[in-house]
Amino acid sequence: MLTQAPRGTKDVLPTESYRWQYLEKMMRTAAAEAGFREVRTPVFEHTELFLRGVGDTTDIVQKEMYTFKDKGDRSITLKPEGTAGAVRAFLESNLYAEPLPCKMYYLAAPVFRYESPQAGRLREHHQFGLECFGAKEATADAELILLAWRLLSSLGIRNLKVNINSIGCPECRPKYNEALKAYLKDHLDELCADCRSRYERNPLRVLDCKKEKCQAVVKDAPVLLDCLDEDCRQHFEDLKACLTAAGIPFEVNPRIVRGLDYYTRTVFELITQTKDGNLTVCGGGRYDHLVEELGGPDLPAVGFGMGMERVLMLLESEGITIPEPPLYDVFVTYMGENRLAAFSLVQNLRNSGFKADMDHTGRSLKAQFKYANKTGSAITATLGDDEVLNGVVKLKNMETREERTVPIQDAALAVMDMLVKE
Ligand code: ATP
Ligand code: MG
C-alpha cells in the first residue's frame, strides 16, 4: 500500500519527464502563436462552481467528482475539468473589462475524475486547454480546432479525424429536445438505466452514451442540425467555411454533443483510431452562456481541453519517438585525491552553461568512465594525478574519440569547441 500510488494515477519519472517537457514546449508554442497566454488556477475550487458550471445532470457531477469537506466545513472539489476555474478567475479579476477577446491557456493542469481506470482513462489526468472569452465569431471556433489539429499533426499523429457539430442555443434546443424525447419515448426499454434517467433530465445526453444498445437506438433519432435557428445555422456554416478555407479535413457528426452542460452551438472532437478503437484526444466547443451563468456579463466564449496522457499514449502507439536530451554534456572523472579540483571544474563548466557532473558515490576511475558512458555524456573530462600536477584536464569526445589536453581554466572553451565540431 505504502509504495503503491492510488489507482488511476501515474507518476512521471525522471527518466521520462523529457517526453512531457517536449509536449509542453510544443503546446506553449502553439498557444503563443495564436495569442493565448498562460493562466494557472487552483487545483481545487468551491464545489458550487462545478455544480453551476459543469451542470448537475452531467456524469462528471453525478458520478466523478472528488468532493470533500475541508477543516472549515467548506465543500471543496478537485478540478474535474478546466473551464469552470478559468471562467471563475476571469470574472474574479474583472478581465472582461480589458480589451476582448481574452485568450488564455492552461498546461499540464491536473484534472480529477472518479472513473474506472483503463487505457487512456485515469483518475488524475492532465489537460492542455484553451479558452477564448468575448469572441462570438466562428473564426474563433475555427482557430481553436485548427490549433489542435496542427499541434497534433506536427507531433506526427496521423489518422486524425476532426468531428464537428452544432448543438444550437437555448432558443432552438428545447424544440429539438421535444422531438428527441418523442422519438426516445418508444424506445425507453431499449436504453440503459442511465439513459432512462437522462431521458427525463437531459435527453441530449443520450446521444452521447457509449453503450452499444443506446447507440443503436440513437442511430435513427432526429438530428439537431435540422432544428437549428437561423443564427445558429449561419454560425455553423461560417465555421465550416473557415475550416474548408484552412484546408483541414473535417466531418460533421450530428451525434457529438459532449459531456458538459455548458456547450452551445459548436462542439468538436479530435479523434484517432488506435488498435483498441477510437480515442478522443481533444474535445471542446462554444459556451456562450457560462460566463453569465457564473455571475458575469453576457459574454460568448469558446474553448477546448486536450488530454496530455492521451497524446503521449498516441505518440507511443504510433512509434513516434521524442528525442531524449543527453543528461550531461561533460562528465568529470577524477582520482580520489583530486575531488576538490573536480568539484571546482564541474562548477566552472556549469557556470559556462554546460550540463556537467562528477561522481558523488566513491566509484573507481574505471567505474566513473562506465557511468559517464551509460549516461550518454558527450565528453569526459579527466583529472588524474598528472593532469592536476600540470594544471591541465584531459577531454575526450565519447563519440568521435577525439582527445585534447588543455589548461584547466580553458576547459569550458575547449568543451564548446569540441561540441560544436561534433
Ligand atoms: P471521454 O468521452 O473520453 O470520457 P470526455 O468527453 O469526458 O472524454 P473532456 O471532458 O472533454 O473529455 O476532456 C477533454 C480531454 O481530456 C478528452 O478529450 C481526453 O483527451 C481527456 N480526458 C478526459 N477524461 C480523461 C481521463 N479520465 N483520463 C485521461 N484523459 C482524459
Ligand atoms: Mg468522460
Tab-separated table of C-alpha atoms and ligand atoms in Angstrom:
chain	number	residue	atom	x	y	z
A	1	MET	CA	0.000	0.000	0.000
A	2	LEU	CA	2.687	2.395	1.124
A	3	THR	CA	4.675	2.046	-2.098
A	4	GLN	CA	1.696	1.920	-4.395
A	5	ALA	CA	0.225	5.034	-5.999
A	6	PRO	CA	-3.572	5.353	-5.782
A	7	ARG	CA	-5.469	3.564	-8.556
A	8	GLY	CA	-5.823	5.612	-11.706
A	9	THR	CA	-2.822	7.845	-11.036
A	10	LYS	CA	0.522	7.773	-12.785
A	11	ASP	CA	3.962	9.025	-11.846
A	12	VAL	CA	6.080	10.814	-14.384
A	13	LEU	CA	9.549	9.502	-13.591
A	14	PRO	CA	12.799	11.438	-14.090
A	15	THR	CA	13.651	9.090	-16.947
A	16	GLU	CA	10.507	10.004	-18.873
A	17	SER	CA	9.768	13.611	-17.938
A	18	TYR	CA	11.549	14.814	-21.092
A	19	ARG	CA	8.562	13.492	-23.053
A	20	TRP	CA	6.227	15.744	-21.088
A	21	GLN	CA	8.579	18.693	-21.419
A	22	TYR	CA	8.757	18.223	-25.165
A	23	LEU	CA	4.990	18.150	-25.397
A	24	GLU	CA	4.643	21.166	-23.132
A	25	LYS	CA	7.061	23.145	-25.252
A	26	MET	CA	5.142	22.343	-28.427
A	27	MET	CA	1.876	23.275	-26.729
A	28	ARG	CA	3.201	26.560	-25.362
A	29	THR	CA	4.482	27.493	-28.804
A	30	ALA	CA	1.196	26.644	-30.496
A	31	ALA	CA	-0.767	28.665	-27.939
A	32	ALA	CA	1.585	31.668	-28.110
A	33	GLU	CA	1.404	31.714	-31.911
A	34	ALA	CA	-2.306	32.396	-31.629
A	35	GLY	CA	-2.045	34.979	-28.842
A	36	PHE	CA	-3.000	32.788	-25.883
A	37	ARG	CA	-1.281	33.455	-22.557
A	38	GLU	CA	-0.993	31.049	-19.677
A	39	VAL	CA	-3.382	31.027	-16.731
A	40	ARG	CA	-2.846	28.953	-13.594
A	41	THR	CA	-5.782	28.351	-11.328
A	42	PRO	CA	-6.023	26.326	-8.112
A	43	VAL	CA	-6.308	22.561	-8.147
A	44	PHE	CA	-9.468	22.816	-6.036
A	45	GLU	CA	-12.434	25.161	-6.130
A	46	HIS	CA	-15.700	25.548	-4.250
A	47	THR	CA	-17.941	22.621	-5.191
A	48	GLU	CA	-20.687	25.080	-6.089
A	49	LEU	CA	-18.655	26.317	-9.062
A	50	PHE	CA	-18.805	22.928	-10.751
A	51	LEU	CA	-22.430	22.280	-9.838
A	52	ARG	CA	-23.321	25.510	-11.604
A	53	GLY	CA	-20.596	25.459	-14.221
A	54	VAL	CA	-20.427	21.856	-15.369
A	55	GLY	CA	-24.074	21.109	-14.765
A	56	ASP	CA	-25.673	18.815	-12.224
A	57	THR	CA	-27.077	16.368	-14.762
A	58	THR	CA	-23.659	15.518	-16.179
A	59	ASP	CA	-21.770	12.307	-15.475
A	60	ILE	CA	-18.918	14.384	-14.128
A	61	VAL	CA	-21.001	15.998	-11.406
A	62	GLN	CA	-23.167	12.989	-10.692
A	63	LYS	CA	-20.504	10.308	-10.514
A	64	GLU	CA	-16.984	11.509	-10.984
A	65	MET	CA	-16.091	14.408	-8.700
A	66	TYR	CA	-13.623	14.246	-5.841
A	67	THR	CA	-15.571	16.271	-3.317
A	68	PHE	CA	-14.808	16.637	0.367
A	69	LYS	CA	-15.328	18.936	3.319
A	70	ASP	CA	-12.233	20.841	4.429
A	71	LYS	CA	-11.481	21.528	8.061
A	72	GLY	CA	-13.506	24.733	7.844
A	73	ASP	CA	-16.542	22.693	6.771
A	74	ARG	CA	-16.497	24.070	3.204
A	75	SER	CA	-17.365	21.777	0.351
A	76	ILE	CA	-14.326	21.590	-1.882
A	77	THR	CA	-13.889	19.751	-5.197
A	78	LEU	CA	-10.722	18.833	-7.041
A	79	LYS	CA	-10.963	20.248	-10.562
A	80	PRO	CA	-12.893	17.794	-12.776
A	81	GLU	CA	-12.277	19.993	-15.853
A	82	GLY	CA	-10.511	23.229	-16.622
A	83	THR	CA	-13.074	25.652	-17.962
A	84	ALA	CA	-15.066	26.493	-14.826
A	85	GLY	CA	-11.924	27.530	-12.930
A	86	ALA	CA	-10.745	29.654	-15.852
A	87	VAL	CA	-14.112	31.415	-16.019
A	88	ARG	CA	-14.063	31.986	-12.265
A	89	ALA	CA	-10.582	33.557	-12.478
A	90	PHE	CA	-11.650	35.651	-15.479
A	91	LEU	CA	-14.597	37.019	-13.513
A	92	GLU	CA	-12.879	37.419	-10.180
A	93	SER	CA	-10.183	39.630	-11.713
A	94	ASN	CA	-12.577	41.543	-13.964
A	95	LEU	CA	-10.642	40.558	-17.060
A	96	TYR	CA	-13.746	41.291	-19.114
A	97	ALA	CA	-13.022	44.995	-18.553
A	98	GLU	CA	-9.824	44.610	-20.611
A	99	PRO	CA	-9.846	44.637	-24.411
A	100	LEU	CA	-11.501	41.458	-25.659
A	101	PRO	CA	-11.120	38.731	-26.641
A	102	CYS	CA	-9.252	37.441	-23.638
A	103	LYS	CA	-7.323	34.357	-24.685
A	104	MET	CA	-5.802	32.049	-22.132
A	105	TYR	CA	-4.412	28.542	-21.913
A	106	TYR	CA	-3.520	26.116	-19.190
A	107	LEU	CA	-0.912	23.443	-19.443
A	108	ALA	CA	-0.441	20.130	-17.671
A	109	ALA	CA	-3.334	21.140	-15.440
A	110	PRO	CA	-4.332	18.196	-13.225
A	111	VAL	CA	-7.927	17.046	-13.648
A	112	PHE	CA	-9.585	14.586	-11.267
A	113	ARG	CA	-12.414	12.248	-12.161
A	114	TYR	CA	-13.515	9.156	-10.342
A	115	GLU	CA	-13.703	6.850	-13.370
A	116	SER	CA	-12.861	3.185	-13.973
A	117	PRO	CA	-9.162	3.264	-14.774
A	118	GLN	CA	-8.242	1.736	-18.132
A	119	ALA	CA	-6.028	2.576	-21.105
A	120	GLY	CA	-6.286	6.334	-21.615
A	121	ARG	CA	-8.611	6.773	-18.651
A	122	LEU	CA	-7.107	7.870	-15.385
A	123	ARG	CA	-8.437	9.310	-12.142
A	124	GLU	CA	-5.877	12.058	-12.303
A	125	HIS	CA	-5.006	13.197	-15.798
A	126	HIS	CA	-3.596	16.414	-17.198
A	127	GLN	CA	-5.006	18.770	-19.759
A	128	PHE	CA	-3.798	21.371	-22.153
A	129	GLY	CA	-6.745	23.693	-22.504
A	130	LEU	CA	-7.530	26.923	-24.305
A	131	GLU	CA	-10.276	29.400	-23.559
A	132	CYS	CA	-11.212	32.447	-25.610
A	133	PHE	CA	-13.592	34.889	-23.921
A	134	GLY	CA	-15.568	37.562	-25.728
A	135	ALA	CA	-15.364	36.244	-29.280
A	136	LYS	CA	-18.670	35.371	-30.903
A	137	GLU	CA	-17.471	34.867	-34.478
A	138	ALA	CA	-16.977	31.374	-35.867
A	139	THR	CA	-13.383	32.299	-36.731
A	140	ALA	CA	-12.635	31.867	-33.009
A	141	ASP	CA	-14.084	28.350	-33.006
A	142	ALA	CA	-12.189	27.539	-36.187
A	143	GLU	CA	-8.831	28.777	-34.941
A	144	LEU	CA	-9.099	26.541	-31.883
A	145	ILE	CA	-9.881	23.486	-33.962
A	146	LEU	CA	-7.037	24.346	-36.305
A	147	LEU	CA	-4.618	24.918	-33.475
A	148	ALA	CA	-5.373	21.499	-32.001
A	149	TRP	CA	-5.195	19.837	-35.389
A	150	ARG	CA	-1.903	21.476	-36.368
A	151	LEU	CA	-0.368	20.715	-32.997
A	152	LEU	CA	-1.259	17.035	-33.123
A	153	SER	CA	-0.229	16.748	-36.769
A	154	SER	CA	3.090	18.434	-36.112
A	155	LEU	CA	3.734	15.887	-33.376
A	156	GLY	CA	3.421	13.251	-36.076
A	157	ILE	CA	-0.004	11.901	-35.159
A	158	ARG	CA	-1.786	10.506	-38.209
A	159	ASN	CA	-5.346	9.315	-38.808
A	160	LEU	CA	-6.701	12.325	-37.041
A	161	LYS	CA	-10.380	12.927	-37.511
A	162	VAL	CA	-11.969	16.269	-36.786
A	163	ASN	CA	-15.631	15.857	-35.910
A	164	ILE	CA	-17.786	18.932	-35.572
A	165	ASN	CA	-21.393	19.541	-34.736
A	166	SER	CA	-23.668	22.333	-33.600
A	167	ILE	CA	-25.971	21.805	-30.660
A	168	GLY	CA	-27.744	25.118	-31.100
A	169	CYS	CA	-28.668	27.562	-28.398
A	170	PRO	CA	-31.271	27.818	-25.604
A	171	GLU	CA	-33.670	29.166	-28.218
A	172	CYS	CA	-33.583	26.285	-30.669
A	173	ARG	CA	-32.542	23.387	-28.472
A	174	PRO	CA	-35.762	22.963	-26.473
A	175	LYS	CA	-37.595	22.363	-29.736
A	176	TYR	CA	-35.146	19.630	-30.569
A	177	ASN	CA	-35.328	18.169	-27.076
A	178	GLU	CA	-39.059	17.726	-27.595
A	179	ALA	CA	-38.539	15.963	-30.917
A	180	LEU	CA	-35.835	13.753	-29.390
A	181	LYS	CA	-37.983	12.875	-26.398
A	182	ALA	CA	-40.893	11.998	-28.653
A	183	TYR	CA	-38.601	9.634	-30.541
A	184	LEU	CA	-36.962	8.113	-27.442
A	185	LYS	CA	-40.291	7.569	-25.737
A	186	ASP	CA	-40.973	4.494	-27.881
A	187	HIS	CA	-37.511	3.075	-27.181
A	188	LEU	CA	-37.175	3.611	-23.444
A	189	ASP	CA	-36.918	-0.082	-22.616
A	190	GLU	CA	-34.037	-0.455	-25.075
A	191	LEU	CA	-31.953	2.173	-23.270
A	192	CYS	CA	-29.566	1.671	-20.342
A	193	ALA	CA	-30.671	2.738	-16.869
A	194	ASP	CA	-28.542	5.894	-17.054
A	195	CYS	CA	-30.108	6.921	-20.327
A	196	ARG	CA	-33.602	6.325	-18.984
A	197	SER	CA	-32.908	8.929	-16.334
A	198	ARG	CA	-31.158	11.156	-18.887
A	199	TYR	CA	-34.343	10.979	-20.923
A	200	GLU	CA	-36.088	12.954	-18.192
A	201	ARG	CA	-33.317	15.257	-17.083
A	202	ASN	CA	-31.224	15.912	-20.177
A	203	PRO	CA	-32.262	13.876	-23.238
A	204	LEU	CA	-29.460	15.289	-25.392
A	205	ARG	CA	-27.002	13.331	-23.307
A	206	VAL	CA	-28.469	10.033	-24.550
A	207	LEU	CA	-26.852	10.780	-27.929
A	208	ASP	CA	-23.502	10.704	-26.186
A	209	CYS	CA	-23.890	7.358	-24.393
A	210	LYS	CA	-21.128	4.923	-25.217
A	211	LYS	CA	-23.253	1.795	-24.610
A	212	GLU	CA	-23.953	-0.169	-27.757
A	213	LYS	CA	-27.646	-0.635	-27.166
A	214	CYS	CA	-28.159	3.093	-26.692
A	215	GLN	CA	-26.096	3.840	-29.783
A	216	ALA	CA	-28.392	1.530	-31.734
A	217	VAL	CA	-31.453	3.487	-30.624
A	218	VAL	CA	-29.848	6.829	-31.236
A	219	LYS	CA	-28.837	5.908	-34.766
A	220	ASP	CA	-32.262	6.826	-36.141
A	221	ALA	CA	-33.031	9.696	-33.783
A	222	PRO	CA	-33.883	13.114	-35.216
A	223	VAL	CA	-30.863	15.295	-35.867
A	224	LEU	CA	-30.292	18.558	-34.026
A	225	LEU	CA	-28.705	20.186	-37.055
A	226	ASP	CA	-32.114	20.075	-38.732
A	227	CYS	CA	-33.616	22.143	-35.910
A	228	LEU	CA	-31.092	24.984	-35.671
A	229	ASP	CA	-32.461	28.507	-35.821
A	230	GLU	CA	-31.185	30.857	-38.495
A	231	ASP	CA	-28.368	32.445	-36.447
A	232	CYS	CA	-27.038	29.095	-35.222
A	233	ARG	CA	-27.260	27.639	-38.696
A	234	GLN	CA	-25.307	30.578	-40.131
A	235	HIS	CA	-22.678	30.305	-37.393
A	236	PHE	CA	-22.173	26.655	-38.234
A	237	GLU	CA	-21.906	27.472	-41.948
A	238	ASP	CA	-19.276	30.104	-41.119
A	239	LEU	CA	-17.304	27.573	-39.113
A	240	LYS	CA	-17.350	25.057	-41.948
A	241	ALA	CA	-16.258	27.754	-44.399
A	242	CYS	CA	-13.268	28.660	-42.189
A	243	LEU	CA	-12.196	25.044	-41.815
A	244	THR	CA	-12.574	24.454	-45.530
A	245	ALA	CA	-10.541	27.571	-46.301
A	246	ALA	CA	-7.826	26.339	-43.943
A	247	GLY	CA	-7.777	23.054	-45.814
A	248	ILE	CA	-8.234	20.710	-42.891
A	249	PRO	CA	-10.351	17.627	-43.301
A	250	PHE	CA	-13.400	17.547	-41.050
A	251	GLU	CA	-16.632	15.663	-40.729
A	252	VAL	CA	-19.979	16.823	-39.467
A	253	ASN	CA	-21.014	14.290	-36.864
A	254	PRO	CA	-24.513	15.012	-35.560
A	255	ARG	CA	-24.042	12.558	-32.669
A	256	ILE	CA	-21.403	14.627	-30.897
A	257	VAL	CA	-22.946	16.541	-28.008
A	258	ARG	CA	-20.107	16.459	-25.441
A	259	GLY	CA	-20.389	15.570	-21.788
A	260	LEU	CA	-20.694	19.017	-20.255
A	261	ASP	CA	-23.842	21.063	-19.876
A	262	TYR	CA	-22.461	24.411	-20.827
A	263	TYR	CA	-21.937	23.983	-24.531
A	264	THR	CA	-23.845	25.980	-27.148
A	265	ARG	CA	-23.535	25.906	-30.924
A	266	THR	CA	-20.129	24.476	-31.882
A	267	VAL	CA	-18.936	21.236	-30.328
A	268	PHE	CA	-15.977	19.317	-31.666
A	269	GLU	CA	-13.710	16.369	-31.035
A	270	LEU	CA	-10.396	15.268	-32.467
A	271	ILE	CA	-10.384	11.523	-32.659
A	272	THR	CA	-7.773	8.974	-33.661
A	273	GLN	CA	-8.040	5.343	-34.465
A	274	THR	CA	-5.989	3.046	-32.236
A	275	LYS	CA	-5.828	-0.720	-32.144
A	276	ASP	CA	-8.319	-0.643	-29.257
A	277	GLY	CA	-10.803	1.541	-31.114
A	278	ASN	CA	-11.431	5.260	-31.273
A	279	LEU	CA	-9.669	7.570	-28.883
A	280	THR	CA	-10.746	11.153	-28.300
A	281	VAL	CA	-7.675	13.284	-27.778
A	282	CYS	CA	-9.283	16.670	-27.699
A	283	GLY	CA	-12.780	17.950	-27.084
A	284	GLY	CA	-14.238	21.392	-26.931
A	285	GLY	CA	-16.837	23.819	-28.028
A	286	ARG	CA	-18.598	27.090	-27.546
A	287	TYR	CA	-20.144	28.078	-24.234
A	288	ASP	CA	-21.895	31.367	-24.826
A	289	HIS	CA	-23.839	31.464	-21.572
A	290	LEU	CA	-21.462	30.042	-18.979
A	291	VAL	CA	-19.840	33.367	-18.123
A	292	GLU	CA	-23.231	34.882	-17.398
A	293	GLU	CA	-24.413	31.740	-15.631
A	294	LEU	CA	-21.473	32.099	-13.242
A	295	GLY	CA	-22.411	35.672	-12.420
A	296	GLY	CA	-20.530	37.592	-15.113
A	297	PRO	CA	-21.591	39.680	-18.080
A	298	ASP	CA	-23.316	38.179	-21.099
A	299	LEU	CA	-20.174	37.154	-22.957
A	300	PRO	CA	-19.643	34.444	-25.549
A	301	ALA	CA	-16.700	32.057	-25.210
A	302	VAL	CA	-15.167	29.012	-26.797
A	303	GLY	CA	-12.504	26.541	-25.675
A	304	PHE	CA	-11.103	23.027	-25.704
A	305	GLY	CA	-9.367	20.508	-23.485
A	306	MET	CA	-6.732	18.071	-24.686
A	307	GLY	CA	-5.719	15.073	-22.605
A	308	MET	CA	-1.939	15.090	-22.351
A	309	GLU	CA	-1.634	11.449	-21.305
A	310	ARG	CA	-3.699	10.511	-24.338
A	311	VAL	CA	-1.403	12.473	-26.645
A	312	LEU	CA	1.643	10.735	-25.166
A	313	MET	CA	-0.110	7.385	-25.438
A	314	LEU	CA	-0.766	8.015	-29.118
A	315	LEU	CA	2.811	9.028	-29.799
A	316	GLU	CA	3.929	5.792	-28.222
A	317	SER	CA	1.431	3.599	-30.038
A	318	GLU	CA	2.356	5.189	-33.365
A	319	GLY	CA	6.039	4.601	-32.690
A	320	ILE	CA	6.855	8.311	-32.702
A	321	THR	CA	9.958	8.834	-30.621
A	322	ILE	CA	10.728	12.020	-28.800
A	323	PRO	CA	14.405	12.913	-28.786
A	324	GLU	CA	15.849	12.351	-25.316
A	325	PRO	CA	18.237	15.141	-24.360
A	326	PRO	CA	21.578	13.925	-23.004
A	327	LEU	CA	21.827	14.008	-19.230
A	328	TYR	CA	25.285	15.627	-19.361
A	329	ASP	CA	27.475	17.468	-21.822
A	330	VAL	CA	30.511	16.775	-19.683
A	331	PHE	CA	31.194	14.224	-17.010
A	332	VAL	CA	34.264	14.927	-14.923
A	333	THR	CA	36.168	11.821	-13.880
A	334	TYR	CA	38.860	12.050	-11.228
A	335	MET	CA	41.225	10.178	-8.952
A	336	GLY	CA	40.090	10.317	-5.314
A	337	GLU	CA	42.601	12.904	-4.123
A	338	ASN	CA	41.561	15.312	-6.891
A	339	ARG	CA	37.989	15.536	-5.680
A	340	LEU	CA	38.177	19.247	-4.920
A	341	ALA	CA	39.710	20.090	-8.306
A	342	ALA	CA	36.964	18.031	-9.968
A	343	PHE	CA	34.300	19.786	-7.910
A	344	SER	CA	35.612	23.219	-8.968
A	345	LEU	CA	35.772	22.166	-12.598
A	346	VAL	CA	32.172	20.970	-12.519
A	347	GLN	CA	31.049	24.321	-11.076
A	348	ASN	CA	33.036	26.206	-13.731
A	349	LEU	CA	31.504	24.165	-16.508
A	350	ARG	CA	28.020	24.718	-15.106
A	351	ASN	CA	28.719	28.459	-14.811
A	352	SER	CA	29.537	28.386	-18.512
A	353	GLY	CA	26.163	26.828	-19.231
A	354	PHE	CA	27.111	23.190	-19.691
A	355	LYS	CA	25.334	20.271	-18.152
A	356	ALA	CA	28.123	18.842	-16.033
A	357	ASP	CA	28.557	16.450	-13.144
A	358	MET	CA	31.012	14.218	-11.338
A	359	ASP	CA	30.854	11.086	-9.250
A	360	HIS	CA	29.382	11.535	-5.783
A	361	THR	CA	29.390	7.886	-4.736
A	362	GLY	CA	33.073	6.977	-4.431
A	363	ARG	CA	33.367	4.978	-7.655
A	364	SER	CA	36.740	3.910	-9.050
A	365	LEU	CA	38.026	5.833	-12.066
A	366	LYS	CA	37.096	2.920	-14.323
A	367	ALA	CA	33.580	2.786	-12.929
A	368	GLN	CA	33.269	6.539	-13.409
A	369	PHE	CA	34.023	6.135	-17.130
A	370	LYS	CA	31.476	3.380	-17.356
A	371	TYR	CA	28.907	5.571	-15.688
A	372	ALA	CA	29.723	8.526	-17.972
A	373	ASN	CA	29.229	6.242	-20.937
A	374	LYS	CA	25.929	4.971	-19.644
A	375	THR	CA	24.541	8.454	-19.120
A	376	GLY	CA	25.398	9.296	-22.714
A	377	SER	CA	27.662	12.168	-21.690
A	378	ALA	CA	29.155	13.713	-24.841
A	379	ILE	CA	32.510	14.499	-23.256
A	380	THR	CA	34.521	13.205	-20.323
A	381	ALA	CA	36.965	15.498	-18.583
A	382	THR	CA	39.591	13.563	-16.659
A	383	LEU	CA	41.591	14.838	-13.710
A	384	GLY	CA	44.267	12.230	-12.991
A	385	ASP	CA	47.290	12.952	-10.851
A	386	ASP	CA	49.425	14.029	-13.818
A	387	GLU	CA	46.772	16.408	-15.060
A	388	VAL	CA	46.299	18.099	-11.694
A	389	LEU	CA	50.064	18.372	-11.238
A	390	ASN	CA	50.336	20.142	-14.609
A	391	GLY	CA	47.188	22.224	-14.215
A	392	VAL	CA	45.507	20.600	-17.222
A	393	VAL	CA	42.484	18.449	-17.936
A	394	LYS	CA	42.108	15.669	-20.492
A	395	LEU	CA	38.948	15.993	-22.567
A	396	LYS	CA	37.575	13.163	-24.625
A	397	ASN	CA	34.714	13.219	-27.045
A	398	MET	CA	32.996	9.920	-26.306
A	399	GLU	CA	31.641	9.584	-29.810
A	400	THR	CA	34.473	10.669	-32.077
A	401	ARG	CA	37.102	9.546	-29.529
A	402	GLU	CA	38.915	12.840	-30.145
A	403	GLU	CA	41.148	13.760	-27.217
A	404	ARG	CA	42.574	17.105	-26.123
A	405	THR	CA	44.574	18.129	-23.137
A	406	VAL	CA	44.020	21.769	-22.213
A	407	PRO	CA	44.753	24.073	-19.244
A	408	ILE	CA	42.010	23.656	-16.635
A	409	GLN	CA	40.953	27.297	-16.954
A	410	ASP	CA	40.359	26.767	-20.705
A	411	ALA	CA	38.207	23.683	-20.223
A	412	ALA	CA	34.862	25.368	-20.948
A	413	LEU	CA	36.099	26.922	-24.190
A	414	ALA	CA	37.590	23.655	-25.367
A	415	VAL	CA	34.369	21.781	-24.494
A	416	MET	CA	32.401	24.305	-26.520
A	417	ASP	CA	34.731	23.845	-29.452
A	418	MET	CA	34.525	20.056	-29.287
A	419	LEU	CA	30.723	20.093	-29.060
A	420	VAL	CA	30.352	22.499	-31.967
A	421	LYS	CA	32.648	20.407	-34.127
A	422	GLU	CA	30.654	17.260	-33.456
B	1	ATP	P1	-14.346	10.772	-22.786
B	1	ATP	O1	-15.507	10.816	-23.727
B	1	ATP	O2	-13.172	10.015	-23.303
B	1	ATP	O3	-14.752	10.387	-21.391
B	1	ATP	P2	-14.674	13.496	-22.081
B	1	ATP	O4	-15.693	13.964	-23.040
B	1	ATP	O5	-15.090	13.139	-20.704
B	1	ATP	O6	-13.837	12.286	-22.717
B	1	ATP	P3	-13.491	16.096	-21.777
B	1	ATP	O7	-14.216	16.381	-20.541
B	1	ATP	O8	-13.859	16.804	-22.998
B	1	ATP	O9	-13.470	14.522	-22.042
B	1	ATP	O10	-11.919	16.285	-21.538
B	1	ATP	C1	-11.036	16.706	-22.569
B	1	ATP	C2	-9.995	15.658	-22.880
B	1	ATP	O11	-9.382	15.179	-21.694
B	1	ATP	C3	-10.535	14.394	-23.551
B	1	ATP	O12	-10.679	14.564	-24.911
B	1	ATP	C4	-9.452	13.399	-23.224
B	1	ATP	O13	-8.354	13.531	-24.112
B	1	ATP	C5	-9.002	13.821	-21.845
B	1	ATP	N1	-9.610	13.003	-20.783
B	1	ATP	C6	-10.884	13.065	-20.314
B	1	ATP	N2	-11.082	12.200	-19.314
B	1	ATP	C7	-9.894	11.551	-19.133
B	1	ATP	C8	-9.433	10.538	-18.234
B	1	ATP	N3	-10.227	10.023	-17.315
B	1	ATP	N4	-8.135	10.125	-18.346
B	1	ATP	C9	-7.315	10.658	-19.265
B	1	ATP	N5	-7.684	11.612	-20.136
B	1	ATP	C10	-8.955	12.059	-20.081
B	2	MG	MG	-15.599	11.365	-19.736
